[in-house]
mmCIF file with all atom_site columns, C-alpha atoms in Angstrom:
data_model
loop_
_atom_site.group_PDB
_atom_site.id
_atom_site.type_symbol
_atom_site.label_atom_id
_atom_site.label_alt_id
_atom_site.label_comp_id
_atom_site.label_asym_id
_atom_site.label_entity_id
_atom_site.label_seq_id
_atom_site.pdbx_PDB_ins_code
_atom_site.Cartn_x
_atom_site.Cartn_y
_atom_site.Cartn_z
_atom_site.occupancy
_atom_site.B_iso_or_equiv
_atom_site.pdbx_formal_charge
_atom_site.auth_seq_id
_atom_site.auth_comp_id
_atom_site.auth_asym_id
_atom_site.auth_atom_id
_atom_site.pdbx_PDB_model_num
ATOM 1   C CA . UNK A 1 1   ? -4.002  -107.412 -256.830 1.00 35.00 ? 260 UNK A CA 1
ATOM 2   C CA . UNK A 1 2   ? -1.294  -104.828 -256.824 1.00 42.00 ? 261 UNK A CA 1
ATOM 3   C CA . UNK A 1 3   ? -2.106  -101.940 -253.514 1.00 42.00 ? 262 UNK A CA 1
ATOM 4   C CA . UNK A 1 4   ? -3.841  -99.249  -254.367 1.00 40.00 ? 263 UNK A CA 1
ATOM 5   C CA . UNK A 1 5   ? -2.566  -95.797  -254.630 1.00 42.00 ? 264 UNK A CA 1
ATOM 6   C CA . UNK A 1 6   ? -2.969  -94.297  -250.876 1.00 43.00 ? 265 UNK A CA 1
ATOM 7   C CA . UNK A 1 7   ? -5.228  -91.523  -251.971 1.00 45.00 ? 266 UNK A CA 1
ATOM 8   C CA . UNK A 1 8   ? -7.484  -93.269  -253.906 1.00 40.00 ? 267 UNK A CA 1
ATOM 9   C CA . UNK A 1 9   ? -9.649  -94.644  -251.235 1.00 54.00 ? 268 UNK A CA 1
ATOM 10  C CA . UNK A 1 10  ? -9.584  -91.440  -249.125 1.00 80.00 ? 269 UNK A CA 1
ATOM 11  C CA . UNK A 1 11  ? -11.137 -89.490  -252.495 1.00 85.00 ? 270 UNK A CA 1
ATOM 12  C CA . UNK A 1 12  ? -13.864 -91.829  -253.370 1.00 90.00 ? 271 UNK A CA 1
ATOM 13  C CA . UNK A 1 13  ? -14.625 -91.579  -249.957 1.00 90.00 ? 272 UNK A CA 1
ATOM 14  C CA . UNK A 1 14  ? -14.681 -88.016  -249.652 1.00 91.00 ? 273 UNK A CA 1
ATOM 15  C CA . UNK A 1 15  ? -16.849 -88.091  -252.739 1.00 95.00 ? 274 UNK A CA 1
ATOM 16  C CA . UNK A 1 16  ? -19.506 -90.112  -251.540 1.00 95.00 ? 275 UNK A CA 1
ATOM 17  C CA . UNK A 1 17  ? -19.937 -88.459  -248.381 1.00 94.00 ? 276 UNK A CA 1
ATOM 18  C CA . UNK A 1 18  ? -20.067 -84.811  -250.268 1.00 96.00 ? 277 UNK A CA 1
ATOM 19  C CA . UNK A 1 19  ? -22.777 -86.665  -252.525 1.00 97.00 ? 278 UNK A CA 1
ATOM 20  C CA . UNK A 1 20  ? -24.702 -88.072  -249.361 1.00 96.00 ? 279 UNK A CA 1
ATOM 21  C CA . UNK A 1 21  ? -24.404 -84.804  -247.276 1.00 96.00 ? 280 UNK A CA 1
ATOM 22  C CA . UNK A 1 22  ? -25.833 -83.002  -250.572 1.00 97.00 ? 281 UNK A CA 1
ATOM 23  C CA . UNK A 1 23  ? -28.373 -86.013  -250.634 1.00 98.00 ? 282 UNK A CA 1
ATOM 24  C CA . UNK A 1 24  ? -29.987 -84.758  -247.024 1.00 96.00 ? 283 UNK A CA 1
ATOM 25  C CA . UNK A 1 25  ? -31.421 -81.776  -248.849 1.00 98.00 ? 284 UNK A CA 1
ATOM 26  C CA . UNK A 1 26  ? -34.699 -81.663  -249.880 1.00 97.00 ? 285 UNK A CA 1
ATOM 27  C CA . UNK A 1 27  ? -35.606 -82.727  -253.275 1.00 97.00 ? 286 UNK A CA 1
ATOM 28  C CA . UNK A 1 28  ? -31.935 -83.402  -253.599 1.00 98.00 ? 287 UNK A CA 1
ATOM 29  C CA . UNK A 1 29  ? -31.262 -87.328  -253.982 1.00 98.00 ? 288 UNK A CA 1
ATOM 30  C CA . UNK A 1 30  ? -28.309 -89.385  -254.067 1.00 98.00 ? 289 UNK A CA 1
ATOM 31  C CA . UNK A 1 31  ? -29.289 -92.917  -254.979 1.00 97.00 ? 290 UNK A CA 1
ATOM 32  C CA . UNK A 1 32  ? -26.012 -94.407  -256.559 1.00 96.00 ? 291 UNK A CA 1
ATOM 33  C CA . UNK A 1 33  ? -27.758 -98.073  -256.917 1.00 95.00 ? 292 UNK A CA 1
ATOM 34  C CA . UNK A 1 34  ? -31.107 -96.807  -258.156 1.00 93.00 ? 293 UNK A CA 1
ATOM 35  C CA . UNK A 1 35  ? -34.102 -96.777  -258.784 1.00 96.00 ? 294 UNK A CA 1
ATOM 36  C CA . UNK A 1 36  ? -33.733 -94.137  -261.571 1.00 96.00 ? 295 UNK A CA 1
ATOM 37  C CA . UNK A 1 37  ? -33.876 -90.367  -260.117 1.00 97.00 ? 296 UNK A CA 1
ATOM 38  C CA . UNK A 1 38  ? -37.494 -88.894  -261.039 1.00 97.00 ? 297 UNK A CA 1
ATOM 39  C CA . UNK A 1 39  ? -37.472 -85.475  -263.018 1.00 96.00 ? 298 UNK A CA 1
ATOM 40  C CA . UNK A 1 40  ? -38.836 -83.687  -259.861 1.00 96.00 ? 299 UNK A CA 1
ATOM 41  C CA . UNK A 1 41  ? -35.149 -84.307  -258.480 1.00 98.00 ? 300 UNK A CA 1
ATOM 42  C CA . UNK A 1 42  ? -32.285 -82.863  -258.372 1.00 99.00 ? 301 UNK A CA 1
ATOM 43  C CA . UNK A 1 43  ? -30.009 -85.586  -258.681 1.00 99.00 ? 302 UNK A CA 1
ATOM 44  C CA . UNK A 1 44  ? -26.852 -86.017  -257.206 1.00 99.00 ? 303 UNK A CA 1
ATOM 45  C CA . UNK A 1 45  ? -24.142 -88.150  -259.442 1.00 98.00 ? 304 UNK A CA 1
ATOM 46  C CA . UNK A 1 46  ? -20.723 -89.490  -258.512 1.00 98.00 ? 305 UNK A CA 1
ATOM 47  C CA . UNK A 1 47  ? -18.097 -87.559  -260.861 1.00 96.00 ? 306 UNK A CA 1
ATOM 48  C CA . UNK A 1 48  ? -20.346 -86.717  -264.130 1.00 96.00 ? 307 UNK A CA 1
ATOM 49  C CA . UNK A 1 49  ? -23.741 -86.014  -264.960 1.00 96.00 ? 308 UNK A CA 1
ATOM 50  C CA . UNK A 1 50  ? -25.677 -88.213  -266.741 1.00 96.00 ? 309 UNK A CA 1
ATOM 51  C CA . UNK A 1 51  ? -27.999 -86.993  -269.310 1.00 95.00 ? 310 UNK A CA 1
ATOM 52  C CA . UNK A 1 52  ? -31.314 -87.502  -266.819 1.00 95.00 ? 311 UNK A CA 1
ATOM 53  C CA . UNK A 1 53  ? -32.799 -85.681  -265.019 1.00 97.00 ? 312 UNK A CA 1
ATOM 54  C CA . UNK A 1 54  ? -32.232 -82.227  -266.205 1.00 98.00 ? 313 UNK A CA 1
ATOM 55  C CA . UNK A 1 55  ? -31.698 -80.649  -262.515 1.00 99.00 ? 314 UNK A CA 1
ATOM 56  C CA . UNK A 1 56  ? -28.025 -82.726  -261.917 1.00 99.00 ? 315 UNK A CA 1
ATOM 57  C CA . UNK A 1 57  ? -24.996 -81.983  -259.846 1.00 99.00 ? 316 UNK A CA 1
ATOM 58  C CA . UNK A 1 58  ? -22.098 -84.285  -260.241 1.00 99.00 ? 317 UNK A CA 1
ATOM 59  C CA . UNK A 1 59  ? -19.032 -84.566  -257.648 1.00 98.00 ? 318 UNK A CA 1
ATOM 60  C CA . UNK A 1 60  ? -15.406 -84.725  -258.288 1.00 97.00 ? 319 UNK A CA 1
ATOM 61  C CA . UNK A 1 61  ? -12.483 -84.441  -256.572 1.00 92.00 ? 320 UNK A CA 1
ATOM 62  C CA . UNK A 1 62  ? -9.255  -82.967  -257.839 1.00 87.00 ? 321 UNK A CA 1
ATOM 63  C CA . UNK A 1 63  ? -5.720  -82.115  -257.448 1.00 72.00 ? 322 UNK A CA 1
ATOM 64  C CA . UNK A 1 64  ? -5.071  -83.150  -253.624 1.00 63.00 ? 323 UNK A CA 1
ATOM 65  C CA . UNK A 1 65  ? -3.354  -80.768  -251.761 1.00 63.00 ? 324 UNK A CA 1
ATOM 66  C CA . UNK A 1 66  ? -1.294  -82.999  -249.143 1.00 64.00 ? 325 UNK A CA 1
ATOM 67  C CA . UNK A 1 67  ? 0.706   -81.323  -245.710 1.00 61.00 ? 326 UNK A CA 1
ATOM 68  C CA . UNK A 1 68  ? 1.903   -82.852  -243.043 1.00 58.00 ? 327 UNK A CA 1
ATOM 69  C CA . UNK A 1 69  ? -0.485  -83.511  -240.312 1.00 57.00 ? 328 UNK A CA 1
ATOM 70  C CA . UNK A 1 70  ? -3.177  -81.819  -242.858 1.00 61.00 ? 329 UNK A CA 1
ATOM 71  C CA . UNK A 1 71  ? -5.302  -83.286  -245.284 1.00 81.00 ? 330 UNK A CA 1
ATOM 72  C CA . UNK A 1 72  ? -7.176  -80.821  -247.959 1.00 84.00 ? 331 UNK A CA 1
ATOM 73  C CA . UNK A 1 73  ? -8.947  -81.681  -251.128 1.00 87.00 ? 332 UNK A CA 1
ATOM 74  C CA . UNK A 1 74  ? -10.242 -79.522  -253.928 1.00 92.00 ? 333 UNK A CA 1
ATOM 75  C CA . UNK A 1 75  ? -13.715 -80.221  -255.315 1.00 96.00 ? 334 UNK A CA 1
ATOM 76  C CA . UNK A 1 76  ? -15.644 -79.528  -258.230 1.00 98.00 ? 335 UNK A CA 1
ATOM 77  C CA . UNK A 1 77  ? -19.647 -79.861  -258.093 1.00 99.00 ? 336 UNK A CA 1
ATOM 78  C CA . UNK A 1 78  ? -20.846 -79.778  -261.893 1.00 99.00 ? 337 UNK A CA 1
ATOM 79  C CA . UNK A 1 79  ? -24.491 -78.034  -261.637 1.00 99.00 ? 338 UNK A CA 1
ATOM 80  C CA . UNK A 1 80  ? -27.117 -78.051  -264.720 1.00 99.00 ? 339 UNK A CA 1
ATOM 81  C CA . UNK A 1 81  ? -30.381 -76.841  -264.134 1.00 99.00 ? 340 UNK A CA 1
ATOM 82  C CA . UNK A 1 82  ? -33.820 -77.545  -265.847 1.00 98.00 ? 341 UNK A CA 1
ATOM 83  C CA . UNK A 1 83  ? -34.568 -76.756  -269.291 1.00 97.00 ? 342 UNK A CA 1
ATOM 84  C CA . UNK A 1 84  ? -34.943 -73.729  -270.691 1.00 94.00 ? 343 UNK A CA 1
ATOM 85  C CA . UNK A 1 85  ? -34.618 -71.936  -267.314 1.00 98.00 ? 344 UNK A CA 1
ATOM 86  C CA . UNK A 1 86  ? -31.713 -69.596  -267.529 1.00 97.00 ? 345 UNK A CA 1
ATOM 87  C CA . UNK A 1 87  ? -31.510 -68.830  -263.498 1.00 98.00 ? 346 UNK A CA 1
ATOM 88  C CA . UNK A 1 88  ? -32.195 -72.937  -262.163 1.00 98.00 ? 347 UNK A CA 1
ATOM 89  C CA . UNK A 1 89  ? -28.472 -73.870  -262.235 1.00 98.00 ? 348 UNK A CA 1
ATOM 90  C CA . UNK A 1 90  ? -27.677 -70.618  -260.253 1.00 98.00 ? 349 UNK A CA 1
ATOM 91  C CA . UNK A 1 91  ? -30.603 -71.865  -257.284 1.00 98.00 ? 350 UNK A CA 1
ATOM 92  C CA . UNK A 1 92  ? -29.136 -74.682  -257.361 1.00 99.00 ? 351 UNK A CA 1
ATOM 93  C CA . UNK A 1 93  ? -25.266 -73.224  -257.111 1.00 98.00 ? 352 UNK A CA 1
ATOM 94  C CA . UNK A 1 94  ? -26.804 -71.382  -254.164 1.00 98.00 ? 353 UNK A CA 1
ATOM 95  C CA . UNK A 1 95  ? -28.311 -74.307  -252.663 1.00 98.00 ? 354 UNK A CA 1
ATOM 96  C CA . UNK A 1 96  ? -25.086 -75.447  -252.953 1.00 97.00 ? 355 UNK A CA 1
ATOM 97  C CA . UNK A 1 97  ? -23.167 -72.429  -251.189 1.00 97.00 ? 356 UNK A CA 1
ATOM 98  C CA . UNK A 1 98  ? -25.762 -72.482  -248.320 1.00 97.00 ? 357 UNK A CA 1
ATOM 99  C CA . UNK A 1 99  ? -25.265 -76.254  -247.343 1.00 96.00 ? 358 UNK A CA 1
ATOM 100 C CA . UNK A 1 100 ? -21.694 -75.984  -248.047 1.00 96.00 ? 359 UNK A CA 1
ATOM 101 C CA . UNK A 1 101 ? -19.591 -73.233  -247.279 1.00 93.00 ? 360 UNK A CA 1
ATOM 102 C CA . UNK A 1 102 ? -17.843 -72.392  -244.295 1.00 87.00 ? 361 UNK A CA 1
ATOM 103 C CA . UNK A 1 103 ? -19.482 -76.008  -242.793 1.00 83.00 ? 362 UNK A CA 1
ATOM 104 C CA . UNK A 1 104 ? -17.715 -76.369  -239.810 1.00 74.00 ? 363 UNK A CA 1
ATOM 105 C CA . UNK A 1 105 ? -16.709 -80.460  -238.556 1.00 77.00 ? 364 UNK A CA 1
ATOM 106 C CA . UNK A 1 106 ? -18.901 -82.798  -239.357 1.00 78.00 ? 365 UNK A CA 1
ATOM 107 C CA . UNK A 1 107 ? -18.907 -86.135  -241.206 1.00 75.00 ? 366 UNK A CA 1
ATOM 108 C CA . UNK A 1 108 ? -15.356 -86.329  -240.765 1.00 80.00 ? 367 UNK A CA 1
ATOM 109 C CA . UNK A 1 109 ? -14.800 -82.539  -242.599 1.00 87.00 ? 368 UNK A CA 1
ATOM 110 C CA . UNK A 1 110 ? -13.126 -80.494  -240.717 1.00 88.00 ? 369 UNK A CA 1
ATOM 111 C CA . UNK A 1 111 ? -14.299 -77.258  -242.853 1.00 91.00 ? 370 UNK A CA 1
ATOM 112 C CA . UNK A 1 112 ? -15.209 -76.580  -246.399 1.00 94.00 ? 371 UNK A CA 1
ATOM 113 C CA . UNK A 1 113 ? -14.574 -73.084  -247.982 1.00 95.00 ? 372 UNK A CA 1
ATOM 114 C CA . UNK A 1 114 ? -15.628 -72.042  -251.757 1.00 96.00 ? 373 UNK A CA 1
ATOM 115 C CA . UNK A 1 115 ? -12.801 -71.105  -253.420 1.00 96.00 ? 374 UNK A CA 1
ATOM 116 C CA . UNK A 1 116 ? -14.467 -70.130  -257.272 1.00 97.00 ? 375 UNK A CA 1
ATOM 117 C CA . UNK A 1 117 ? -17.346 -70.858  -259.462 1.00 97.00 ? 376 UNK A CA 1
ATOM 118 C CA . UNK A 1 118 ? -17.350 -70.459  -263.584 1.00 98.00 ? 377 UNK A CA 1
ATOM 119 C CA . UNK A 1 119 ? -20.453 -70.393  -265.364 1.00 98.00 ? 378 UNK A CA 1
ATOM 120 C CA . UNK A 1 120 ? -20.580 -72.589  -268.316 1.00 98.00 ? 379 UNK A CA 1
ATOM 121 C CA . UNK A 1 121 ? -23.250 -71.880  -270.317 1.00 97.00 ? 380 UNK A CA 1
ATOM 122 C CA . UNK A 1 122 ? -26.356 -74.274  -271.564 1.00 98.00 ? 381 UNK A CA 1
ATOM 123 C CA . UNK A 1 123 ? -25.714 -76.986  -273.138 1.00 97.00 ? 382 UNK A CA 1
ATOM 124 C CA . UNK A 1 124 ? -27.453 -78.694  -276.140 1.00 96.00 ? 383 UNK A CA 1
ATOM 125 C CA . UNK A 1 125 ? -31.199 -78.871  -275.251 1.00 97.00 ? 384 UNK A CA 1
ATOM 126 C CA . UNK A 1 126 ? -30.976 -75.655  -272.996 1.00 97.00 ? 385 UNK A CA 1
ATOM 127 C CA . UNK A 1 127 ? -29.231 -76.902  -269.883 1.00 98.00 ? 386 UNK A CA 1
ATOM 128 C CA . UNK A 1 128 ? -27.862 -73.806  -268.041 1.00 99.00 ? 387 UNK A CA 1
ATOM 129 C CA . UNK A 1 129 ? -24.706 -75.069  -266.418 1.00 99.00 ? 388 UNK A CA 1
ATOM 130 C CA . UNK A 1 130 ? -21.746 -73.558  -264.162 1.00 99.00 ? 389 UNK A CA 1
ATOM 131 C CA . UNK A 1 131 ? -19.155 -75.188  -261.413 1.00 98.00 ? 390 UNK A CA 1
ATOM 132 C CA . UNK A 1 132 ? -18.462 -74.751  -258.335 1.00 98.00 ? 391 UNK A CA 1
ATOM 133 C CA . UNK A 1 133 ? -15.044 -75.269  -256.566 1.00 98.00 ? 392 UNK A CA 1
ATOM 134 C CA . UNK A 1 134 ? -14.739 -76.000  -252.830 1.00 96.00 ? 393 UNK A CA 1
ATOM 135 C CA . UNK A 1 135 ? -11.536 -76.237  -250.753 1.00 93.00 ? 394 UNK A CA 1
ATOM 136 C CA . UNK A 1 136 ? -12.619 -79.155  -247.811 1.00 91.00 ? 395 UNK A CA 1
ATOM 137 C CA . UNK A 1 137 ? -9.975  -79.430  -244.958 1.00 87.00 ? 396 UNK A CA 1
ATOM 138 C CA . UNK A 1 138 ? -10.569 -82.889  -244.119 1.00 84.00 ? 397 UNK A CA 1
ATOM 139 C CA . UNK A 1 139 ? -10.906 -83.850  -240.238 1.00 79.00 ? 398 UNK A CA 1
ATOM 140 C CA . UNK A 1 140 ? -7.734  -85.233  -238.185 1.00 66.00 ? 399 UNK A CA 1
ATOM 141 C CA . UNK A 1 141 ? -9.230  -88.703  -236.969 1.00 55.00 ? 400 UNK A CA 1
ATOM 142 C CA . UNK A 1 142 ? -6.265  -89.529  -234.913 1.00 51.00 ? 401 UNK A CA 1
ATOM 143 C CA . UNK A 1 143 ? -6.600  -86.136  -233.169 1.00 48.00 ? 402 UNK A CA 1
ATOM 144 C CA . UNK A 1 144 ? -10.537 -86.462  -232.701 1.00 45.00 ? 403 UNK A CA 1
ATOM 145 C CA . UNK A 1 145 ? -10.432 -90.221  -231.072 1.00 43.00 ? 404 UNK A CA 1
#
């Protein structure tokens, strides 16, 4: 098996701990091997949203931003809120915000900062949605040990 690319591993682990620090909240779950997320949750999904439950944010990382001695990573959390509520995605953006931003070391973060947020509209069957876009300076390991 041919190596991998060298950031590859670095952003699927990012990912997962973004979705397991967001998994700590209450009523939030991450539970990427099941059992299926109940509709009281807000489920927390590794790079898209699947269709259940309505309440949903889905992790992705994008276009690493790489300097010497200084890893950062830009990341996009997909929210959709609950049917027919035109505020829920926007609770659950703040949620968000609260847990996240300006989160000082921890995890192996060094700091995450929100850098935009778009909404999106509702989708099909009334799904308010909108994104969210963090910066996350990731934590020098070398330096900590």
């Amino acid at each position: 098996m041919a190596d991998a690319p060298a950031n590859l591993t670095l952003d699927v682990e990012l990912t997962t701990r973004l979705a397991e620090i967001l998994g700590r909240v209450p009523t939030f779950a991450w539970r990427p091997q099941g059992p299926a997320y109940q509709s009281s949750e807000v489920a927390i999904f590794y790079g898209r949203i699947l269709d259940t439950p309505d309440r949903a944010i889905a992790v992705r990382v994008y276009s690493p931003v790489d300097e010497p001695h200084l890893s950062r990573r830009r990341v996009q959390f997909h929210v959709r809120g609950r049917r027919d509520d035109i505020a829920d995605a926007d609770r659950l953006a703040d949620v968000l915000f609260l847990v996240l931003d300006n989160r000082l070391r921890g995890d192996g973060i060094a700091s995450i900062t929100r850098t935009s947020s778009s909404q999106l509209g509702a989708d099909k069957t009334g799904r308010e949605e909108r994104t969210e876009n963090y910066l996350i300076t990731l934590d020098n390991l070398e330096a900590s040990s």
